[in-house]
Short mmCIF file of C-alpha atoms and ligand atoms in Angstrom, two decimals:
data_model
loop_
_atom_site.label_atom_id
_atom_site.label_comp_id
_atom_site.label_asym_id
_atom_site.label_seq_id
_atom_site.Cartn_x
_atom_site.Cartn_y
_atom_site.Cartn_z
CA MET A 1 45.33 19.23 -15.48
CA PRO A 2 47.07 19.49 -12.08
CA VAL A 3 50.52 21.05 -12.31
CA GLU A 4 53.42 18.79 -11.38
CA ILE A 5 55.01 19.88 -8.09
CA SER A 6 58.71 20.38 -8.83
CA ILE A 7 59.57 21.91 -5.44
CA PRO A 8 57.78 19.82 -2.85
CA PHE A 9 56.83 21.07 0.59
CA GLU A 10 58.84 18.23 2.10
CA ASN A 11 60.97 15.45 0.68
CA LEU A 12 62.00 12.43 2.71
CA THR A 13 63.44 10.34 -0.09
CA VAL A 14 66.45 12.58 -0.76
CA GLN A 15 67.59 12.16 2.82
CA TYR A 16 66.99 8.42 2.68
CA GLY A 17 69.27 8.25 -0.35
CA LEU A 18 72.04 9.97 1.61
CA LEU A 19 71.66 7.82 4.74
CA ARG A 20 70.79 4.56 3.00
CA GLU A 21 73.89 2.54 3.89
CA GLU A 22 73.82 3.55 7.53
CA ILE A 23 70.11 2.81 7.81
CA HIS A 24 70.45 -0.58 6.13
CA ALA A 25 73.28 -1.50 8.49
CA ALA A 26 71.19 -0.46 11.50
CA LEU A 27 68.18 -2.49 10.37
CA ASP A 28 70.43 -5.48 9.75
CA ASP A 29 71.91 -5.19 13.25
CA VAL A 30 68.45 -5.23 14.84
CA ALA A 31 67.22 -8.14 12.74
CA LEU A 32 70.36 -10.19 13.34
CA GLY A 33 70.08 -9.53 17.08
CA GLY A 34 66.52 -10.88 17.03
CA LYS A 35 65.21 -8.54 19.73
CA PHE A 36 62.62 -6.16 18.34
CA THR A 37 60.97 -4.65 21.43
CA MET A 38 62.46 -3.35 24.68
CA GLY A 39 65.84 -4.38 23.31
CA PRO A 40 69.36 -2.94 23.26
CA PHE A 41 68.69 -0.53 20.38
CA LEU A 42 65.86 1.13 22.27
CA GLN A 43 68.05 1.38 25.36
CA ARG A 44 70.93 2.87 23.38
CA PHE A 45 68.71 5.42 21.66
CA GLU A 46 67.18 6.46 24.98
CA GLN A 47 70.65 7.12 26.40
CA GLU A 48 71.73 9.01 23.29
CA PHE A 49 68.59 11.15 23.14
CA ALA A 50 68.77 11.98 26.87
CA ALA A 51 72.35 13.15 26.28
CA TYR A 52 71.31 15.17 23.23
CA THR A 53 68.44 16.89 25.03
CA GLU A 54 70.67 17.42 28.09
CA THR A 55 68.29 15.54 30.37
CA ARG A 56 68.93 12.66 32.77
CA TYR A 57 66.32 10.32 31.34
CA CYS A 58 64.54 9.48 28.10
CA VAL A 59 61.71 6.99 27.61
CA GLY A 60 61.02 5.82 24.05
CA ILE A 61 57.28 5.83 23.35
CA SER A 62 55.22 4.74 20.36
CA SER A 63 54.24 8.28 19.20
CA GLY A 64 54.29 11.93 20.21
CA THR A 65 50.60 11.74 21.07
CA ALA A 66 51.23 8.79 23.41
CA ALA A 67 54.21 10.63 24.96
CA LEU A 68 51.97 13.61 25.78
CA HIS A 69 49.24 11.35 27.17
CA LEU A 70 51.65 9.39 29.37
CA ALA A 71 53.41 12.58 30.53
CA LEU A 72 50.11 14.03 31.73
CA LEU A 73 49.24 10.76 33.49
CA ALA A 74 52.70 10.60 35.08
CA CYS A 75 52.06 14.08 36.50
CA GLY A 76 48.85 12.76 38.06
CA ILE A 77 46.49 14.73 35.82
CA GLY A 78 42.96 13.41 35.51
CA PRO A 79 39.25 14.21 35.71
CA GLY A 80 38.43 17.54 37.34
CA ASP A 81 41.85 19.05 36.48
CA GLU A 82 42.53 21.80 33.97
CA VAL A 83 45.55 22.03 31.68
CA ILE A 84 46.37 25.27 29.88
CA THR A 85 47.58 25.04 26.30
CA VAL A 86 47.25 26.86 22.96
CA PRO A 87 44.56 26.92 20.27
CA ASN A 88 47.08 26.91 17.37
CA THR A 89 48.53 23.43 17.71
CA TYR A 90 48.09 19.99 16.25
CA ILE A 91 45.02 18.30 17.66
CA ALA A 92 47.18 15.71 19.47
CA THR A 93 48.34 18.25 22.09
CA VAL A 94 44.77 18.80 23.19
CA PHE A 95 43.48 15.26 22.66
CA ALA A 96 46.19 14.07 25.08
CA ILE A 97 44.65 16.31 27.75
CA SER A 98 41.16 15.03 26.95
CA TYR A 99 42.32 11.37 27.11
CA THR A 100 43.15 11.86 30.81
CA GLY A 101 39.65 13.22 31.54
CA ALA A 102 41.07 16.68 32.33
CA THR A 103 39.73 19.83 30.64
CA PRO A 104 41.83 21.73 28.12
CA VAL A 105 41.93 25.49 28.66
CA PHE A 106 43.14 27.66 25.80
CA ALA A 107 45.42 30.69 26.12
CA ASP A 108 46.00 32.87 23.05
CA VAL A 109 49.47 33.29 21.59
CA ASP A 110 52.15 35.93 21.17
CA PRO A 111 51.76 37.92 17.92
CA LEU A 112 55.45 37.68 17.03
CA THR A 113 56.39 34.08 17.79
CA TYR A 114 52.91 32.44 17.59
CA ASN A 115 53.81 30.74 20.90
CA ILE A 116 51.85 30.70 24.15
CA ASP A 117 51.66 34.12 25.77
CA PRO A 118 52.45 33.89 29.51
CA ARG A 119 50.18 36.88 30.27
CA GLN A 120 47.25 35.08 28.71
CA VAL A 121 48.14 31.98 30.71
CA GLU A 122 48.01 33.77 34.04
CA ALA A 123 44.51 35.04 33.29
CA LYS A 124 43.34 31.43 32.76
CA ILE A 125 44.69 29.93 35.99
CA THR A 126 42.00 28.64 38.38
CA PRO A 127 42.16 26.47 41.52
CA ARG A 128 41.66 23.47 39.20
CA THR A 129 44.68 24.23 36.98
CA LYS A 130 47.31 21.51 37.34
CA ALA A 131 49.64 22.02 34.40
CA ILE A 132 50.68 24.18 31.48
CA LEU A 133 51.36 22.50 28.13
CA PRO A 134 53.35 24.89 25.91
CA VAL A 135 54.12 24.00 22.28
CA HIS A 136 57.41 25.22 20.76
CA LEU A 137 55.60 25.97 17.53
CA TYR A 138 57.45 25.59 14.22
CA GLY A 139 60.72 25.01 16.13
CA HIS A 140 60.94 28.28 18.09
CA CYS A 141 61.06 27.87 21.87
CA VAL A 142 58.39 29.40 24.05
CA GLU A 143 59.39 32.28 26.35
CA MET A 144 60.01 29.73 29.10
CA ASP A 145 61.41 31.86 31.94
CA GLU A 146 58.12 33.70 32.39
CA LEU A 147 56.13 30.52 32.05
CA LEU A 148 58.29 28.61 34.53
CA ALA A 149 58.03 31.50 37.02
CA LEU A 150 54.23 31.32 36.74
CA ALA A 151 54.33 27.56 37.21
CA ARG A 152 56.42 27.92 40.36
CA ARG A 153 54.13 30.64 41.73
CA TYR A 154 50.97 28.58 41.20
CA HIS A 155 52.53 25.11 41.80
CA LEU A 156 51.81 23.86 38.29
CA ARG A 157 53.54 21.19 36.24
CA VAL A 158 55.00 22.16 32.86
CA ILE A 159 54.87 19.57 30.11
CA GLU A 160 56.55 20.65 26.88
CA ASP A 161 55.22 19.67 23.48
CA ASP A 162 58.54 19.36 21.63
CA ALA A 163 57.10 17.79 18.48
CA HIS A 164 58.47 20.68 16.38
CA ALA A 165 61.55 21.43 18.42
CA HIS A 166 64.23 18.70 18.32
CA GLY A 167 67.47 20.54 18.97
CA ALA A 168 65.84 23.92 19.58
CA THR A 169 67.37 25.89 22.44
CA TYR A 170 66.26 28.61 24.81
CA HIS A 171 69.10 30.66 26.31
CA GLY A 172 71.37 27.74 25.53
CA ARG A 173 69.11 25.14 27.18
CA LYS A 174 67.67 22.36 25.05
CA ALA A 175 63.96 21.90 24.32
CA GLY A 176 62.88 18.88 26.32
CA SER A 177 64.92 19.93 29.36
CA LEU A 178 62.96 23.09 30.16
CA GLY A 179 59.80 21.77 31.85
CA ASP A 180 59.03 18.75 34.06
CA ILE A 181 58.70 16.48 31.02
CA GLY A 182 59.50 17.04 27.33
CA CYS A 183 57.40 15.19 24.75
CA PHE A 184 58.81 14.49 21.30
CA SER A 185 57.26 13.11 18.14
CA PHE A 186 59.41 11.25 15.62
CA TYR A 187 56.73 11.34 12.93
CA PRO A 188 58.64 10.93 9.64
CA THR A 189 58.53 14.60 8.58
CA LYS A 190 59.76 16.00 11.91
CA VAL A 191 63.20 17.58 12.35
CA MET A 192 64.25 14.07 13.38
CA GLY A 193 61.83 11.51 12.01
CA ALA A 194 61.50 7.73 12.26
CA TYR A 195 60.28 5.53 9.40
CA GLY A 196 56.84 5.26 10.89
CA ASP A 197 55.44 6.47 14.20
CA GLY A 198 57.63 7.15 17.21
CA GLY A 199 57.99 9.42 20.20
CA ALA A 200 59.85 9.99 23.45
CA ALA A 201 59.54 11.71 26.80
CA THR A 202 62.53 13.33 28.51
CA THR A 203 62.87 14.38 32.14
CA ASN A 204 65.34 15.09 34.91
CA ASP A 205 63.01 13.75 37.60
CA PRO A 206 63.67 10.11 38.63
CA GLU A 207 60.12 9.63 39.92
CA LEU A 208 58.51 10.85 36.70
CA TYR A 209 60.94 8.66 34.77
CA GLU A 210 59.87 5.55 36.68
CA LYS A 211 56.20 6.39 36.12
CA LEU A 212 56.71 7.01 32.41
CA ARG A 213 58.55 3.69 32.04
CA MET A 214 55.76 1.81 33.77
CA LEU A 215 52.98 3.56 31.88
CA ARG A 216 54.48 2.94 28.44
CA TYR A 217 54.76 -0.82 29.00
CA MET A 218 51.82 -2.37 30.80
CA GLY A 219 52.40 -0.82 34.20
CA GLN A 220 55.41 -3.02 34.96
CA ARG A 221 58.77 -2.39 36.51
CA VAL A 222 59.40 -6.12 36.77
CA LYS A 223 58.09 -8.38 34.01
CA TYR A 224 54.59 -9.71 34.76
CA VAL A 225 54.18 -7.57 37.87
CA HIS A 226 51.65 -4.90 36.82
CA GLU A 227 51.71 -2.16 39.46
CA VAL A 228 49.41 0.28 37.67
CA VAL A 229 47.13 0.18 34.64
CA GLY A 230 49.67 0.82 31.91
CA TYR A 231 49.73 0.93 28.12
CA GLN A 232 51.36 -0.90 25.22
CA GLN A 233 53.17 2.14 23.88
CA ARG A 234 56.79 1.18 23.43
CA LEU A 235 59.07 2.59 20.77
CA CYS A 236 60.21 -0.48 18.83
CA ASP A 237 63.88 -1.29 18.31
CA LEU A 238 63.80 -0.91 14.52
CA GLN A 239 62.62 2.68 14.86
CA ALA A 240 65.08 3.30 17.70
CA ALA A 241 67.96 2.04 15.55
CA ILE A 242 66.89 4.31 12.67
CA LEU A 243 66.63 7.22 15.10
CA SER A 244 70.17 6.56 16.38
CA VAL A 245 71.37 6.99 12.78
CA LYS A 246 69.31 10.16 12.36
CA LEU A 247 70.62 11.53 15.66
CA ARG A 248 74.19 11.27 14.35
CA HIS A 249 73.17 13.71 11.60
CA ILE A 250 70.72 15.94 13.43
CA GLU A 251 73.05 18.92 13.79
CA GLU A 252 73.83 18.86 10.05
CA HIS A 253 70.11 18.69 9.31
CA ILE A 254 69.29 21.57 11.65
CA ALA A 255 72.15 23.63 10.19
CA GLY A 256 70.62 23.04 6.74
CA ARG A 257 67.19 24.19 7.90
CA ILE A 258 68.65 27.31 9.54
CA HIS A 259 70.69 28.08 6.42
CA TRP A 260 67.64 27.89 4.14
CA ALA A 261 65.52 29.89 6.58
CA HIS A 262 68.08 32.68 6.56
CA ARG A 263 68.25 32.56 2.74
CA TYR A 264 64.45 32.85 2.57
CA ASN A 265 64.65 35.82 4.97
CA GLN A 266 67.18 37.55 2.71
CA LEU A 267 65.44 36.79 -0.56
CA LEU A 268 62.00 37.82 0.69
CA GLN A 269 63.16 41.22 1.87
CA GLY A 270 61.20 44.01 0.21
CA THR A 271 58.15 41.80 -0.43
CA PRO A 272 54.93 42.29 1.57
CA VAL A 273 55.38 39.00 3.46
CA ILE A 274 56.42 38.92 7.11
CA THR A 275 59.25 36.48 7.75
CA PRO A 276 59.71 34.51 11.00
CA VAL A 277 61.51 36.01 14.00
CA GLU A 278 64.06 34.57 16.40
CA VAL A 279 63.57 36.10 19.83
CA GLY A 280 64.17 35.45 23.52
CA GLY A 281 67.56 33.79 23.11
CA ALA A 282 66.02 31.04 21.00
CA ARG A 283 67.71 28.82 18.44
CA HIS A 284 64.88 28.28 15.97
CA VAL A 285 65.26 24.91 14.24
CA TYR A 286 62.74 25.70 11.47
CA TYR A 287 60.69 22.54 11.47
CA MET A 288 58.44 24.91 9.53
CA TYR A 289 59.43 28.11 7.78
CA THR A 290 56.23 30.11 8.22
CA ILE A 291 55.54 33.47 6.61
CA ARG A 292 52.58 35.75 7.00
CA ALA A 293 51.30 36.66 3.59
CA PRO A 294 48.62 39.12 2.45
CA ARG A 295 46.14 37.37 0.10
CA ARG A 296 47.49 34.07 1.38
CA ASP A 297 45.05 31.77 -0.40
CA ASP A 298 45.73 33.41 -3.76
CA LEU A 299 49.47 33.22 -3.12
CA GLN A 300 49.23 29.53 -2.27
CA ALA A 301 47.24 28.83 -5.43
CA TYR A 302 49.78 30.81 -7.48
CA LEU A 303 52.69 28.85 -5.98
CA ARG A 304 50.90 25.60 -6.79
CA GLU A 305 50.53 26.74 -10.41
CA GLN A 306 54.29 27.31 -10.44
CA GLY A 307 54.87 23.76 -9.17
CA ILE A 308 55.73 24.85 -5.61
CA GLY A 309 54.29 23.07 -2.57
CA SER A 310 53.27 24.90 0.61
CA MET A 311 51.02 24.24 3.62
CA VAL A 312 48.87 26.05 6.14
CA VAL A 313 49.86 24.67 9.54
CA TYR A 314 47.37 24.49 11.25
CA PRO A 315 44.33 25.50 9.21
CA GLY A 316 41.68 25.06 11.94
CA PRO A 317 42.38 26.09 15.56
CA VAL A 318 41.64 23.26 17.98
CA PRO A 319 38.85 24.98 20.00
CA TYR A 320 36.81 25.43 16.81
CA GLN A 321 37.11 21.77 15.77
CA PRO A 322 33.89 19.72 15.85
CA ALA A 323 35.31 17.52 18.64
CA TYR A 324 35.42 20.57 20.93
CA GLN A 325 32.14 22.11 19.77
CA PRO A 326 30.52 21.31 23.14
CA MET A 327 32.91 23.81 24.77
CA GLY A 328 31.16 26.54 22.78
CA PHE A 329 34.14 28.44 21.33
CA LYS A 330 33.68 30.46 18.16
CA PRO A 331 35.96 32.34 15.76
CA GLY A 332 36.96 35.61 17.42
CA ASP A 333 37.60 34.05 20.84
CA PHE A 334 41.36 33.93 20.21
CA PRO A 335 42.13 37.15 18.33
CA VAL A 336 45.86 36.62 17.72
CA THR A 337 45.40 33.02 16.56
CA ASP A 338 42.46 34.09 14.40
CA ALA A 339 44.43 36.91 12.76
CA HIS A 340 47.37 34.60 11.96
CA LEU A 341 45.10 31.95 10.61
CA LYS A 342 44.24 33.98 7.54
CA GLU A 343 47.87 34.81 6.73
CA ILE A 344 50.19 31.98 7.70
CA LEU A 345 51.83 29.89 5.01
CA CYS A 346 54.63 27.36 5.43
CA LEU A 347 57.11 27.25 2.55
CA PRO A 348 59.14 24.22 1.42
CA MET A 349 61.59 23.37 4.19
CA PHE A 350 63.93 20.41 4.46
CA PRO A 351 67.71 20.28 4.86
CA GLU A 352 68.33 19.04 1.33
CA LEU A 353 66.71 22.04 -0.42
CA THR A 354 68.95 23.67 -3.02
CA GLU A 355 69.86 27.30 -3.61
CA GLU A 356 68.10 27.11 -6.96
CA GLN A 357 64.87 25.86 -5.35
CA VAL A 358 64.88 28.53 -2.65
CA GLN A 359 65.54 31.23 -5.23
CA LYS A 360 62.68 29.93 -7.37
CA VAL A 361 60.24 29.99 -4.45
CA CYS A 362 61.20 33.55 -3.53
CA ALA A 363 61.10 34.74 -7.14
CA ALA A 364 57.59 33.29 -7.46
CA ILE A 365 56.45 35.11 -4.32
CA ARG A 366 57.97 38.34 -5.60
CA ALA A 367 56.29 37.88 -8.99
CA PHE A 368 52.92 37.23 -7.32
CA TYR A 369 53.01 40.56 -5.48
CA GLN A 370 54.21 42.46 -8.53
C1 LIG B 401 52.59 19.97 17.90
C2 LIG B 401 52.42 18.49 17.82
N1 LIG B 401 52.09 17.83 18.93
C3 LIG B 401 51.93 16.49 18.93
C4 LIG B 401 52.10 15.75 17.80
C5 LIG B 401 51.79 14.28 17.83
O1 LIG B 401 52.84 13.47 17.45
P1 LIG B 401 52.57 12.06 16.73
O2 LIG B 401 52.09 12.30 15.36
O3 LIG B 401 53.94 11.42 16.77
O4 LIG B 401 51.60 11.31 17.58
C6 LIG B 401 52.49 16.39 16.60
C7 LIG B 401 52.80 15.65 15.39
O5 LIG B 401 52.24 15.36 14.49
C8 LIG B 401 52.62 17.81 16.62
O6 LIG B 401 52.95 18.47 15.51
#
């Protein structure tokens, strides 16, 4: 008999309960206004999210994957180009590169933060390299100064994958404002999630902004004048209105995540697990609270028996996925990613966790190792 999970890995319904009235009011406003696409709620959210990410412009897009794809296209990336990214990301980061016809090139990650290692990036730059696509994994910003210096030296674009990093900062600067374009996912479980798919791209560059706007809606600046081959990838007004509500609460939600992460750190002291670090002037927003655990698979099974959810994010590095088999990578090609892969485990993390739940998780981990 499967054990009932009493402490889930994530829980979206508790938050819905708390925001219910505000969400209902927002949905009512959209429906009563009768404009469901490219309407005032999308426009308002774009302005609010640009302000939040401290960028000049935001373009609401239908998903994080689409935001990455359009960002690469807006930067003129296509067949024959190379884009450097990481092996330990969600497949969407790399698929977006492949959609453009460019070739993904993988640079291994830093052993402390699990983020792209600028030294590994430099070794991968060729005359065909056009861009770097760093991922602020788990909510901890990449060491951007070094990466941006490399980009300047080699005339490369930097497109951020901010899917884990809403509200994360790097030396006081917001994720999404660090590279040429920031790409966000509002998948429901993200730090700020919609009630369905959603995404956005942020930028300070007016030309990139214009291109992104055209690409996300059928290549038009003026209705029915299609200047380029564009896409039907708008963020709809219902999602935008929900996201405006969520944005009003984002700092509370991030504070909750940080609080629970620090409690986990305290309560796991003296156990054999390695807890996450915060380095390089980063504000980690803990989309995931990821430990490194000896005998990880046994620990995960033990937690499940105790009714505690957990996840391995991501269990299969992208270069080893069947879709990229033709590139010929094999386990061992990315030693840091490979070493982490056997040990990483993400513990329950959402703002509405309780002290009792966090204590229970940590007590179970302690008991496992005793
Ligand atoms: C790192 C990363 N990049 C990109 C994406 C793609 O976002 P979406 O699911 O909104 O298309 C995700 C989300 O799932 C992600 O975690």
